[in-house]
JSON list of N, CA and C in Angstrom, two decimals:
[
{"chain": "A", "resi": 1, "resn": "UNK", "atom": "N", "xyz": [41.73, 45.54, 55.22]},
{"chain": "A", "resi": 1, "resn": "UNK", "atom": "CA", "xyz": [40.83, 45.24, 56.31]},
{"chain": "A", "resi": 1, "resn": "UNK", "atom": "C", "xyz": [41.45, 45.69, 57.64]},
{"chain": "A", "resi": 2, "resn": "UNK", "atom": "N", "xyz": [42.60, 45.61, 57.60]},
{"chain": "A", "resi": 2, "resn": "UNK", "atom": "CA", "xyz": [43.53, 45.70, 59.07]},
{"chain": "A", "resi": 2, "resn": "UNK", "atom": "C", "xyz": [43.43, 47.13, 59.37]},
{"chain": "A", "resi": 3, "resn": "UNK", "atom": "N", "xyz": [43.40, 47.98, 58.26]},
{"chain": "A", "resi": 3, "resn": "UNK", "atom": "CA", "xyz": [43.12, 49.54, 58.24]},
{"chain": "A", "resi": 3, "resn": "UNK", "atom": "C", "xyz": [42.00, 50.22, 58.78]},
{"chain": "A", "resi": 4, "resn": "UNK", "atom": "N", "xyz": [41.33, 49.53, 58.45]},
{"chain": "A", "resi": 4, "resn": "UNK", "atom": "CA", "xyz": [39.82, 49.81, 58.41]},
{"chain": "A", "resi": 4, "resn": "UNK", "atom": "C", "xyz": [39.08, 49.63, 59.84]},
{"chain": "A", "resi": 5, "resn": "UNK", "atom": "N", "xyz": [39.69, 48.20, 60.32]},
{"chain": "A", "resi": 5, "resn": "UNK", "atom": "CA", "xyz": [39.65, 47.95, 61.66]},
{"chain": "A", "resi": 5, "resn": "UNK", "atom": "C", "xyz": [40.65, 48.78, 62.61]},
{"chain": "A", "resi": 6, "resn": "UNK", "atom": "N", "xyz": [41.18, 49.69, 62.59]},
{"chain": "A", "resi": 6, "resn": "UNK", "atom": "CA", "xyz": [42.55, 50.05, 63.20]},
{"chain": "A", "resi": 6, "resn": "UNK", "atom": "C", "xyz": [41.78, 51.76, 63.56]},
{"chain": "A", "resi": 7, "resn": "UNK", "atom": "N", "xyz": [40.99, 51.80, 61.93]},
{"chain": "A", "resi": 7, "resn": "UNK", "atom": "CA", "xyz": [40.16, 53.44, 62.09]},
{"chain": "A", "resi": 7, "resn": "UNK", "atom": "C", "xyz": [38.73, 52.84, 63.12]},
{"chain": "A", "resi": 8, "resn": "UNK", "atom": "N", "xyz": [38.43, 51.93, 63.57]},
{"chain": "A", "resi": 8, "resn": "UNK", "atom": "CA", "xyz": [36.98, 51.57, 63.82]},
{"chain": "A", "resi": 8, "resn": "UNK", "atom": "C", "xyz": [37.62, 51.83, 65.68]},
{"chain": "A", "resi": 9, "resn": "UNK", "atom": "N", "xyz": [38.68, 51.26, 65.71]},
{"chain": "A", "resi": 9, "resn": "UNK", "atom": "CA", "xyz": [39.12, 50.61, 67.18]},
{"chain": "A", "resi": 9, "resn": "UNK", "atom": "C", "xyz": [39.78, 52.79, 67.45]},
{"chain": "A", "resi": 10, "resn": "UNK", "atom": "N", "xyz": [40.19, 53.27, 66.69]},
{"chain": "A", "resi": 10, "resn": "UNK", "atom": "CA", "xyz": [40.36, 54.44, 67.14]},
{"chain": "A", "resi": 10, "resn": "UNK", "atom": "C", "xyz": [39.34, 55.40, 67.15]},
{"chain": "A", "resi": 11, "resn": "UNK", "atom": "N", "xyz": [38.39, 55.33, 66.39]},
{"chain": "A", "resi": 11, "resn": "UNK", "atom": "CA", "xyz": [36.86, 56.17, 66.45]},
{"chain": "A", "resi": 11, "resn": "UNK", "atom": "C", "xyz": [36.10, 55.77, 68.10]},
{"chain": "A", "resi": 12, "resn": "UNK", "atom": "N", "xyz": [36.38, 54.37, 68.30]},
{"chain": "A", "resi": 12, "resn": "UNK", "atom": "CA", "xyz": [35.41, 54.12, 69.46]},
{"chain": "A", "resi": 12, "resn": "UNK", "atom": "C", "xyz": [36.09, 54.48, 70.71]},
{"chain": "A", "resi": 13, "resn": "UNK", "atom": "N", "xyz": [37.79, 55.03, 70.67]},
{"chain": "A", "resi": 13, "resn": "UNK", "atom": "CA", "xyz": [38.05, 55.20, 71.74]},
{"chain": "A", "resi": 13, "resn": "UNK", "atom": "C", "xyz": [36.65, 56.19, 72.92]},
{"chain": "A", "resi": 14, "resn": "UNK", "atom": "N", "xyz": [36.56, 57.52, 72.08]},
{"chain": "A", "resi": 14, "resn": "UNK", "atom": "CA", "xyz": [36.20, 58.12, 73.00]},
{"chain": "A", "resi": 14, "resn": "UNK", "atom": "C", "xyz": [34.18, 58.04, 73.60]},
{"chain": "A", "resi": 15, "resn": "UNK", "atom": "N", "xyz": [34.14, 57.15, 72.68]},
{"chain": "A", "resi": 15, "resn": "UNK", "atom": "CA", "xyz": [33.13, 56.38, 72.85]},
{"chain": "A", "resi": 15, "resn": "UNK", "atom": "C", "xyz": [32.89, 55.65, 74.21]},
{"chain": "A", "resi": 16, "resn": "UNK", "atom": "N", "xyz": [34.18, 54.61, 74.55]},
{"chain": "A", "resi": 16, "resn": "UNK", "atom": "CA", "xyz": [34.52, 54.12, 75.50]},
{"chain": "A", "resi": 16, "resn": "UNK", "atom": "C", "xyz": [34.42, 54.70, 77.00]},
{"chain": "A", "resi": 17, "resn": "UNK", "atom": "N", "xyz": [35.22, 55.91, 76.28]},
{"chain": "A", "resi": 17, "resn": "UNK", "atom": "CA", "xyz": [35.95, 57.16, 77.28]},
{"chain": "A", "resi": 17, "resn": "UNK", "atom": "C", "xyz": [34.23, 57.57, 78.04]},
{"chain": "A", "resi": 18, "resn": "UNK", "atom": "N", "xyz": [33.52, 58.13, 77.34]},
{"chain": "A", "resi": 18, "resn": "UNK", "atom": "CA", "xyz": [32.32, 58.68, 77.67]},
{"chain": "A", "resi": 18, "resn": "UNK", "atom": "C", "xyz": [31.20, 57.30, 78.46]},
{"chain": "A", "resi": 19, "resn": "UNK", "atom": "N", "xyz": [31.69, 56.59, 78.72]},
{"chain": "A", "resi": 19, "resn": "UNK", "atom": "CA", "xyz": [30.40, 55.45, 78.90]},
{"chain": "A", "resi": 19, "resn": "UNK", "atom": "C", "xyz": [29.82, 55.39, 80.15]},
{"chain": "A", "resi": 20, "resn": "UNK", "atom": "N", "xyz": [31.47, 55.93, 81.41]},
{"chain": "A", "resi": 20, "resn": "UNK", "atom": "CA", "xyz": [30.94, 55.90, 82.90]},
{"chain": "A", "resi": 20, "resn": "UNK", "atom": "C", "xyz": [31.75, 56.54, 82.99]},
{"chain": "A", "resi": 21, "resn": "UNK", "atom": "N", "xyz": [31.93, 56.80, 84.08]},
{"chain": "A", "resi": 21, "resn": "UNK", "atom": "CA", "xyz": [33.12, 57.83, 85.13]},
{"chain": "A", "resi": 21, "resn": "UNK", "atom": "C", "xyz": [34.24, 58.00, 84.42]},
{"chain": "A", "resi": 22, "resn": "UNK", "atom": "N", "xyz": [34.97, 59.39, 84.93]},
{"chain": "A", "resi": 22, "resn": "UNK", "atom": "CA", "xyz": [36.09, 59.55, 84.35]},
{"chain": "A", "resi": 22, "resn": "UNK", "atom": "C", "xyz": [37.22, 58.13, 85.30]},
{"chain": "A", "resi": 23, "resn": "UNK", "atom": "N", "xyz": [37.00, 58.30, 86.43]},
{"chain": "A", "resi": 23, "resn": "UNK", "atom": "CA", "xyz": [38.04, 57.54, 87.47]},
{"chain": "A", "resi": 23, "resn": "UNK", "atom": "C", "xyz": [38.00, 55.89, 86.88]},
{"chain": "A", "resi": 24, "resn": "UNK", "atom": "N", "xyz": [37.06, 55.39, 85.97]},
{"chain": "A", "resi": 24, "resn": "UNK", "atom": "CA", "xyz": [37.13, 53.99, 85.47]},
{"chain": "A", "resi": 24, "resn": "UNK", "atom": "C", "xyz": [37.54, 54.11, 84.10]},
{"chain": "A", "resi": 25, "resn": "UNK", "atom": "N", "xyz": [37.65, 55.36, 82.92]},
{"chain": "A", "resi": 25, "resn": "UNK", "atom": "CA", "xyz": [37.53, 55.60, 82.05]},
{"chain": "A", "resi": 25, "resn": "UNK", "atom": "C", "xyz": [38.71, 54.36, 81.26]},
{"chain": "A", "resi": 26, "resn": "UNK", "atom": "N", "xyz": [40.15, 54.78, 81.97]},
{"chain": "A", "resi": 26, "resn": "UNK", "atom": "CA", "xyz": [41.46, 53.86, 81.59]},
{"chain": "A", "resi": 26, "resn": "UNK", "atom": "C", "xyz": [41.32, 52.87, 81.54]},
{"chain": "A", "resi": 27, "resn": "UNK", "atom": "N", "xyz": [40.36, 51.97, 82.60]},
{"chain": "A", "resi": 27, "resn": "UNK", "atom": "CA", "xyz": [40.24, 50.55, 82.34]},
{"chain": "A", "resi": 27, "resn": "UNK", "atom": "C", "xyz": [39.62, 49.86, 81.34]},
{"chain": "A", "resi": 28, "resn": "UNK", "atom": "N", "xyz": [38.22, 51.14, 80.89]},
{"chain": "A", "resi": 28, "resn": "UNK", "atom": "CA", "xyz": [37.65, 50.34, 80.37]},
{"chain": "A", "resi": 28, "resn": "UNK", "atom": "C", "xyz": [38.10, 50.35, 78.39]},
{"chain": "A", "resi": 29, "resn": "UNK", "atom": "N", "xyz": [38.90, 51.67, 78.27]},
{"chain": "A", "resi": 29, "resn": "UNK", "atom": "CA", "xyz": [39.66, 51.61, 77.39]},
{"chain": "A", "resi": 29, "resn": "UNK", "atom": "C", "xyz": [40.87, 50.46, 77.18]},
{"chain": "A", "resi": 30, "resn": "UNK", "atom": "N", "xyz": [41.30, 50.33, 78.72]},
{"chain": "A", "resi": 30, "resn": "UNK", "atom": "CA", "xyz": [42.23, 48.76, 78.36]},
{"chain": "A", "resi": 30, "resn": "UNK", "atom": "C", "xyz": [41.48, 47.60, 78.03]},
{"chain": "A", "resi": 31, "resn": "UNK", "atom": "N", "xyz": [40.82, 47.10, 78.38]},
{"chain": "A", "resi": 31, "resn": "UNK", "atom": "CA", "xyz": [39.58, 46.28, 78.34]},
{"chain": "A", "resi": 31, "resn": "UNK", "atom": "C", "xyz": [38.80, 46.18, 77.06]},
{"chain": "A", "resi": 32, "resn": "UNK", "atom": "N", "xyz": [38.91, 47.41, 76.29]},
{"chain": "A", "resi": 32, "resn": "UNK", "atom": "CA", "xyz": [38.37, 47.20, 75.18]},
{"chain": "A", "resi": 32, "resn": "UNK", "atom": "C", "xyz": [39.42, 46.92, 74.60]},
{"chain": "A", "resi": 33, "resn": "UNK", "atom": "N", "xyz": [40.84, 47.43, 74.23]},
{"chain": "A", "resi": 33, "resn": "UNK", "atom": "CA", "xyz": [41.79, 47.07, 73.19]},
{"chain": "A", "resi": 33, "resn": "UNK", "atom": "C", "xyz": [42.65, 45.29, 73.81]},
{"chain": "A", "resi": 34, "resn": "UNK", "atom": "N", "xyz": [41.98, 45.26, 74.92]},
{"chain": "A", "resi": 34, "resn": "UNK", "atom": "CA", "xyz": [42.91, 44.10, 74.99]},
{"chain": "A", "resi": 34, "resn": "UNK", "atom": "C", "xyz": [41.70, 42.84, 73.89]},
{"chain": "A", "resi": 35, "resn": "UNK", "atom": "N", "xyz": [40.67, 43.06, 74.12]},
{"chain": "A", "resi": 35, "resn": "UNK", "atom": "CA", "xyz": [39.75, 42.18, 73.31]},
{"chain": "A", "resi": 35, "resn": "UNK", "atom": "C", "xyz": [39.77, 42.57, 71.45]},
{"chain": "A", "resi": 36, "resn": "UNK", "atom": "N", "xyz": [40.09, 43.85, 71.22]},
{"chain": "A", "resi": 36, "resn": "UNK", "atom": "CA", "xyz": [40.56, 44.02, 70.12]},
{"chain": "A", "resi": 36, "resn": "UNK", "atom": "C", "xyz": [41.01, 42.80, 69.04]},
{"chain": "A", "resi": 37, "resn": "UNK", "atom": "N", "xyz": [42.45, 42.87, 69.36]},
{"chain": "A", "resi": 37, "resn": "UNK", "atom": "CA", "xyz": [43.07, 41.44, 68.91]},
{"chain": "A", "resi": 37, "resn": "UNK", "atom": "C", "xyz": [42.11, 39.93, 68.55]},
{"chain": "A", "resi": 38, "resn": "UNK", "atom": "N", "xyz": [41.48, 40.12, 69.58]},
{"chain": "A", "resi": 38, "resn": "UNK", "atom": "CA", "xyz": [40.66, 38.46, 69.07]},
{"chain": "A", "resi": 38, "resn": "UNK", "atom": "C", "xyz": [39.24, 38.92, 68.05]},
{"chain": "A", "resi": 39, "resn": "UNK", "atom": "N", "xyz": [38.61, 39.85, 68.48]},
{"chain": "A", "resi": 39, "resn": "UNK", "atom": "CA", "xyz": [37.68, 40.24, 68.00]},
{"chain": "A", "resi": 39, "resn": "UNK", "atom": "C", "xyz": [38.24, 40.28, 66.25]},
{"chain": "A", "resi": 40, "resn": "UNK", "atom": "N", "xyz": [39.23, 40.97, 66.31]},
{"chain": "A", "resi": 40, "resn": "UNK", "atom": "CA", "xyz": [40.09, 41.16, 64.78]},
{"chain": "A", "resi": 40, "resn": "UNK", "atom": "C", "xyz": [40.08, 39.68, 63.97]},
{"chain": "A", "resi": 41, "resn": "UNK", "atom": "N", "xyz": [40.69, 38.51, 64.78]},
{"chain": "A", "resi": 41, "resn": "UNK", "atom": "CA", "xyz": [40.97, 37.78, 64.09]},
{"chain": "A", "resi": 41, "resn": "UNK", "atom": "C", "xyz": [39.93, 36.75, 64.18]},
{"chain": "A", "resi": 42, "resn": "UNK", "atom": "N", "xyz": [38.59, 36.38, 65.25]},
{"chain": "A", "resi": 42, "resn": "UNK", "atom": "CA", "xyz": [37.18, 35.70, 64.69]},
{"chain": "A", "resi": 42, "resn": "UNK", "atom": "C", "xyz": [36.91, 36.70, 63.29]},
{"chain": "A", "resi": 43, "resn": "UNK", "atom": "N", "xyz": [36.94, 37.37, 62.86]},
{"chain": "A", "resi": 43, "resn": "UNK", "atom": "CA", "xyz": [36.20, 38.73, 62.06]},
{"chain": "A", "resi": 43, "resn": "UNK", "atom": "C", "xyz": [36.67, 38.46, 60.78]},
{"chain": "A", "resi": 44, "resn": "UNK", "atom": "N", "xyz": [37.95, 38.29, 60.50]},
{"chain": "A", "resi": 44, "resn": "UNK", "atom": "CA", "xyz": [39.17, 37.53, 59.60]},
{"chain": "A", "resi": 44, "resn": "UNK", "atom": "C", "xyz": [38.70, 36.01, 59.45]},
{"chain": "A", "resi": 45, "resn": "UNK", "atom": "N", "xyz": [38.55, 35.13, 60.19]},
{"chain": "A", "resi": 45, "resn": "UNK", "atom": "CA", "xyz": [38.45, 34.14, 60.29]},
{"chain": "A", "resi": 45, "resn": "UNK", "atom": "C", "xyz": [36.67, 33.69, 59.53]},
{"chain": "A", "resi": 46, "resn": "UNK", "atom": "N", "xyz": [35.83, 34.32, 60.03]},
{"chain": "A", "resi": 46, "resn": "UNK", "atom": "CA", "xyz": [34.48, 34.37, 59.44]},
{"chain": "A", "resi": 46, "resn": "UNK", "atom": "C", "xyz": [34.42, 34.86, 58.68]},
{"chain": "A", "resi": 47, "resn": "UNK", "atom": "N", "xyz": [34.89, 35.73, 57.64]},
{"chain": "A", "resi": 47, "resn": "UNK", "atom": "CA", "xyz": [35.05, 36.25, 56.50]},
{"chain": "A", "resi": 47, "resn": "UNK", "atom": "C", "xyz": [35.18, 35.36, 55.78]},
{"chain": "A", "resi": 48, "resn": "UNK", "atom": "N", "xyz": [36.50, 34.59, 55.65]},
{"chain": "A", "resi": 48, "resn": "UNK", "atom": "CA", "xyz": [36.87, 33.56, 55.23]},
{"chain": "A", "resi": 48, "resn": "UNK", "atom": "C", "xyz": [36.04, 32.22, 54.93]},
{"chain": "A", "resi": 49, "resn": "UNK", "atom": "N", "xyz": [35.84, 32.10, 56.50]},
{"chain": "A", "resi": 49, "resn": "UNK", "atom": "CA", "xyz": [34.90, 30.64, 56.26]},
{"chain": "A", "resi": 49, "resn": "UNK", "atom": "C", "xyz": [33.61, 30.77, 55.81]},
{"chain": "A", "resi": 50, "resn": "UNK", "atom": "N", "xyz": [32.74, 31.99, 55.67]},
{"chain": "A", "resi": 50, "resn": "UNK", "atom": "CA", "xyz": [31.86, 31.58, 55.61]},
{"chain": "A", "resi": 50, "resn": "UNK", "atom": "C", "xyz": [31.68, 32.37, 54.02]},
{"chain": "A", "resi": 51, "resn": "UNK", "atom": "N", "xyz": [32.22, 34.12, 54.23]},
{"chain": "A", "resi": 51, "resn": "UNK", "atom": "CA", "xyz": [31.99, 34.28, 52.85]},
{"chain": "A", "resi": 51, "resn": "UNK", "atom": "C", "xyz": [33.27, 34.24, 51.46]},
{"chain": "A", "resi": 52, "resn": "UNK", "atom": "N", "xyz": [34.14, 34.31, 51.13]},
{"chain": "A", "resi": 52, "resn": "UNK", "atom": "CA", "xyz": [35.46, 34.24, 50.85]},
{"chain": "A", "resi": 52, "resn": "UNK", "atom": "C", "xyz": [34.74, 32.71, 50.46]},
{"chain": "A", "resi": 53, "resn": "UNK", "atom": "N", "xyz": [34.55, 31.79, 50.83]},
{"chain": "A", "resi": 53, "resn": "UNK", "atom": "CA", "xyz": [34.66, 30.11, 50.75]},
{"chain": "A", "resi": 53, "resn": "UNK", "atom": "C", "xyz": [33.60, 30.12, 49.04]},
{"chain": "A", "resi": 54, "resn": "UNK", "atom": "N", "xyz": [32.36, 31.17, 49.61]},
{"chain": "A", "resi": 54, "resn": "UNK", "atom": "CA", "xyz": [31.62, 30.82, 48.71]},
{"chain": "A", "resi": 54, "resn": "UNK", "atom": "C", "xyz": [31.66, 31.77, 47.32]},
{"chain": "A", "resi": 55, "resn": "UNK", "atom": "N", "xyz": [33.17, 32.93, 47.20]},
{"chain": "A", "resi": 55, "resn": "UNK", "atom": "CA", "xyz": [32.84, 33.58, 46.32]},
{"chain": "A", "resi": 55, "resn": "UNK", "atom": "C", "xyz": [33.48, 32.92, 45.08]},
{"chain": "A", "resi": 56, "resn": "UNK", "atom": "N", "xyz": [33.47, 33.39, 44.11]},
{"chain": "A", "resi": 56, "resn": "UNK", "atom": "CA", "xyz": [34.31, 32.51, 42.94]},
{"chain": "A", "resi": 56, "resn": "UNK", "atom": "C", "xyz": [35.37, 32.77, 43.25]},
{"chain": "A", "resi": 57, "resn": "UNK", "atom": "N", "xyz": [36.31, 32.36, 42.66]},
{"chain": "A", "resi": 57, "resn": "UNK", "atom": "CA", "xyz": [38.19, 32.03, 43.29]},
{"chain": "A", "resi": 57, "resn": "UNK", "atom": "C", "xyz": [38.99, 32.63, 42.08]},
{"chain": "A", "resi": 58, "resn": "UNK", "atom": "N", "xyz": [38.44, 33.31, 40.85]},
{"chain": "A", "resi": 58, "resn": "UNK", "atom": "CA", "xyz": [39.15, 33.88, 40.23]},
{"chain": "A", "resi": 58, "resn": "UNK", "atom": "C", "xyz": [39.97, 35.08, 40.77]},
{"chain": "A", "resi": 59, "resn": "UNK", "atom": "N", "xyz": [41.23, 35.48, 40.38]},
{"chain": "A", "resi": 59, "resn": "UNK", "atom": "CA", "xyz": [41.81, 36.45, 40.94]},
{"chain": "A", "resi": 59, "resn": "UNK", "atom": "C", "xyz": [41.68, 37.46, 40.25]},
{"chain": "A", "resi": 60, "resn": "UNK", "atom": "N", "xyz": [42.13, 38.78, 40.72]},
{"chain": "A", "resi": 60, "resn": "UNK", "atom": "CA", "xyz": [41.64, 40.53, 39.62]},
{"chain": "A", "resi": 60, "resn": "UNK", "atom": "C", "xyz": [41.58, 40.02, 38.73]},
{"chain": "A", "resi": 61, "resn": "UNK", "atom": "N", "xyz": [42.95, 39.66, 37.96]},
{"chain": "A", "resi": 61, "resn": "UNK", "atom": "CA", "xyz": [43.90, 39.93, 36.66]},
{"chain": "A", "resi": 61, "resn": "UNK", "atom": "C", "xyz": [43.20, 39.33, 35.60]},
{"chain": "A", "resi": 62, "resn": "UNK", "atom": "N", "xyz": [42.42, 37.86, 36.61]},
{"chain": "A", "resi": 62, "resn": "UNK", "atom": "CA", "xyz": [41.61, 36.91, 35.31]},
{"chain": "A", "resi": 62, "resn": "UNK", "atom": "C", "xyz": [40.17, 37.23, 35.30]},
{"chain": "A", "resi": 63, "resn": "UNK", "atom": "N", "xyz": [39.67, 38.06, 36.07]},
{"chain": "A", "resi": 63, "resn": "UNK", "atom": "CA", "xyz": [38.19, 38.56, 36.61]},
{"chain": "A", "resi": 63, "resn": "UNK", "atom": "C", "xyz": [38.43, 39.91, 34.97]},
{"chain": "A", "resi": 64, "resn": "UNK", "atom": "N", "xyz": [38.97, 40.64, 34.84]},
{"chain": "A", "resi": 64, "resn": "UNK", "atom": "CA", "xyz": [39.53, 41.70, 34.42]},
{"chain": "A", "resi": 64, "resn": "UNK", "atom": "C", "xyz": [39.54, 41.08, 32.68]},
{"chain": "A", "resi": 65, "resn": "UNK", "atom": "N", "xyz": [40.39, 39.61, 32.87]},
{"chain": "A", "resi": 65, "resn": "UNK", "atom": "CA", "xyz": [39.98, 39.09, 31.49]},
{"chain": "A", "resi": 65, "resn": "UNK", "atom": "C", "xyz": [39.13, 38.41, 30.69]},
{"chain": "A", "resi": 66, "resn": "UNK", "atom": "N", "xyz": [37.93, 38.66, 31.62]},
{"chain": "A", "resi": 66, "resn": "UNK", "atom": "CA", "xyz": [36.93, 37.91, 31.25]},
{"chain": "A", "resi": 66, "resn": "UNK", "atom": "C", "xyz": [35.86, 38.92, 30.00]},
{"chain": "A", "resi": 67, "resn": "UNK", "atom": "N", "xyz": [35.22, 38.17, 29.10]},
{"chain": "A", "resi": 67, "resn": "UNK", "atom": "CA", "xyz": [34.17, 39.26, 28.70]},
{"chain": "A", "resi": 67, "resn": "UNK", "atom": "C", "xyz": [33.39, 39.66, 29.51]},
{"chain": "A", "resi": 68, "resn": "UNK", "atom": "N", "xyz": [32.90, 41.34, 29.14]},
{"chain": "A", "resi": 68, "resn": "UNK", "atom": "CA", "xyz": [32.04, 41.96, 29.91]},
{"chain": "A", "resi": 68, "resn": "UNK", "atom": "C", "xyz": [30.71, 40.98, 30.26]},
{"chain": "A", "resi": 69, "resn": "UNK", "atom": "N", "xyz": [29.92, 40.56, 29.51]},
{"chain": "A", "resi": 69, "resn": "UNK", "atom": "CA", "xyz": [28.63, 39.28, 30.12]},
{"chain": "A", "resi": 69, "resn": "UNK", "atom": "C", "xyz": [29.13, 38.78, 31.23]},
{"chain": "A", "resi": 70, "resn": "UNK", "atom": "N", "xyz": [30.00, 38.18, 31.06]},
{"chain": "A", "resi": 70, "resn": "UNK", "atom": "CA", "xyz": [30.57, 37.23, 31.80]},
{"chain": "A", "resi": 70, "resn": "UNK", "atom": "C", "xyz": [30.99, 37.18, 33.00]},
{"chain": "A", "resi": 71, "resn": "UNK", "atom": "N", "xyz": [32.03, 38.51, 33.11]},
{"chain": "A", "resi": 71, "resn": "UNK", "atom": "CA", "xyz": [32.32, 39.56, 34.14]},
{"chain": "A", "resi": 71, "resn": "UNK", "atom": "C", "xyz": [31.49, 39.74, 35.33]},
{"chain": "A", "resi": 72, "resn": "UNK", "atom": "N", "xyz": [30.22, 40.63, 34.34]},
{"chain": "A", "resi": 72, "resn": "UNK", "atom": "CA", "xyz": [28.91, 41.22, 34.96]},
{"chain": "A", "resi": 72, "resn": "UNK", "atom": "C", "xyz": [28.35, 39.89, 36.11]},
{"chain": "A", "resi": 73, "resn": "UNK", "atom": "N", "xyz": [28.22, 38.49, 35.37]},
{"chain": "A", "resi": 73, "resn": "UNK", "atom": "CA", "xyz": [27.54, 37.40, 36.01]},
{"chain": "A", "resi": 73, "resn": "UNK", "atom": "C", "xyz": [28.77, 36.97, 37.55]},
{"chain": "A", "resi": 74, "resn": "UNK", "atom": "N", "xyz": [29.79, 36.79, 37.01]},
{"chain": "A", "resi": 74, "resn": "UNK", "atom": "CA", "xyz": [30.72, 36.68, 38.07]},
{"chain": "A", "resi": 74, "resn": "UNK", "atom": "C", "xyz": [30.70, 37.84, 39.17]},
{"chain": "A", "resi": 75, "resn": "UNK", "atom": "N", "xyz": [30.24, 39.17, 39.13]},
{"chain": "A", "resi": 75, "resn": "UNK", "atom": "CA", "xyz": [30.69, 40.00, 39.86]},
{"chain": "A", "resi": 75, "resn": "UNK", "atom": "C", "xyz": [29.07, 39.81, 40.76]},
{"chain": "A", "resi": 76, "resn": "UNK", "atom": "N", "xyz": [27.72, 39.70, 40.01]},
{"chain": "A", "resi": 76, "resn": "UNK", "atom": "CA", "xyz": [26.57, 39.52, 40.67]},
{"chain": "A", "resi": 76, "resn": "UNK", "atom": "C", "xyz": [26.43, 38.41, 41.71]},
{"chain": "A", "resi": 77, "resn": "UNK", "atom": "N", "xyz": [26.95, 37.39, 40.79]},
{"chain": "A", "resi": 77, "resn": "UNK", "atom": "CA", "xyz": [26.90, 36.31, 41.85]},
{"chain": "A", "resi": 77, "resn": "UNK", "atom": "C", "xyz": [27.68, 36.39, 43.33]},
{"chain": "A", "resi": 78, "resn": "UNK", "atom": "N", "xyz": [28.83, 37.21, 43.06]},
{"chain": "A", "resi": 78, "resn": "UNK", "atom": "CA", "xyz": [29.66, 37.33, 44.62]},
{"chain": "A", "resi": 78, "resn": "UNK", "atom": "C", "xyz": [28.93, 38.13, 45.25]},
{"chain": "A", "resi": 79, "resn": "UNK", "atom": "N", "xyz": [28.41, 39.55, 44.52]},
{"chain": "A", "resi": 79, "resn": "UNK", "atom": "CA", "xyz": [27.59, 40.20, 45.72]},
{"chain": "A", "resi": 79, "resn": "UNK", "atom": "C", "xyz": [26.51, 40.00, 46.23]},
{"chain": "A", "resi": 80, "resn": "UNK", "atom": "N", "xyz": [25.74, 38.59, 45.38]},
{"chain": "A", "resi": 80, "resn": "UNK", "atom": "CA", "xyz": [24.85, 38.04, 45.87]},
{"chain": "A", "resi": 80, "resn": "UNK", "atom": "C", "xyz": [25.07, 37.52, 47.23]},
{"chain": "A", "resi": 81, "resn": "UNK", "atom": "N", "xyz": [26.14, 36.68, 47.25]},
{"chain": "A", "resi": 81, "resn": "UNK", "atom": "CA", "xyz": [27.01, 35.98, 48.41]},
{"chain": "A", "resi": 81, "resn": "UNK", "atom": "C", "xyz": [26.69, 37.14, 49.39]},
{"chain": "A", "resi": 82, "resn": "UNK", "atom": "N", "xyz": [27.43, 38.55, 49.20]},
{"chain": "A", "resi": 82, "resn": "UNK", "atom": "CA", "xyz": [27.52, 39.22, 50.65]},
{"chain": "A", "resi": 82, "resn": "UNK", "atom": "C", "xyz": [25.93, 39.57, 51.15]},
{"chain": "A", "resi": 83, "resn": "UNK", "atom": "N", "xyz": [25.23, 39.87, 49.94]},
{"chain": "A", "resi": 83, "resn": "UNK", "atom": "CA", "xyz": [23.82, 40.46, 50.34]},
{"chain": "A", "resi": 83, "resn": "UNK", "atom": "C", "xyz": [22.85, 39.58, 51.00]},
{"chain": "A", "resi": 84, "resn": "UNK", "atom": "N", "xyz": [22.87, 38.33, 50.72]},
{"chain": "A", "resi": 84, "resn": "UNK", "atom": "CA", "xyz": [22.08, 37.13, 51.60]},
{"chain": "A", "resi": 84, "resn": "UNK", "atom": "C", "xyz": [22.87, 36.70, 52.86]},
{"chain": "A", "resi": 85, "resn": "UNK", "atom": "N", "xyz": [24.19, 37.34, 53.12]},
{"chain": "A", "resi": 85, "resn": "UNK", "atom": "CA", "xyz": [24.50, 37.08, 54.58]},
{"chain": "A", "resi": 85, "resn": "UNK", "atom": "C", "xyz": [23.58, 37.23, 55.60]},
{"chain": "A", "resi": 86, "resn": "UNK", "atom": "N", "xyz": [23.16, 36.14, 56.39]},
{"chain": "A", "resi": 86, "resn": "UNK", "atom": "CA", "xyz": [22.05, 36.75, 57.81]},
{"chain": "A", "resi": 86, "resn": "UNK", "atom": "C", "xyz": [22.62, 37.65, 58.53]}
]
């Protein structure tokens, strides 16, 4: 996730860059990475609480040892979880 967010926060630089004037451009690039950091970790944090809480709690190794039926029902039900997110 930290990756992923790291490619999102470097794609939007020039995004940033382009929004108003060149002579404000630096600030508003500071301004965006200083909010970075928190934005990162509500993002982490709501993941967690809201979806993470409700997926099943098996880990790979025992997801992996389950029969295929079984598997299949465990893996629907979590992406059920992400797909009814509002």
């Amino acid at each position: 996730m930290t990756c992923g967010l790291s490619f999102i926060e470097t794609s939007c630089n020039p995004y940033i860059y382009s929004m108003g004037s060149e002579e404000t451009a630096t600030r508003r690039l500071n301004l965006a990475q200083a909010f970075n950091p928190i934005g990162n970790l509500v993002g982490m944090w709501a993941a967690m609480r809201f979806v993470q809480e409700q997926m099943d709690p098996l880990s790979s190794v025992a997801r992996f040892g389950l029969p295929e039926e079984e598997f299949n029902l465990v893996k629907d039900q979590d992406l059920g979880v992400l797909i009814q997110l509002p």
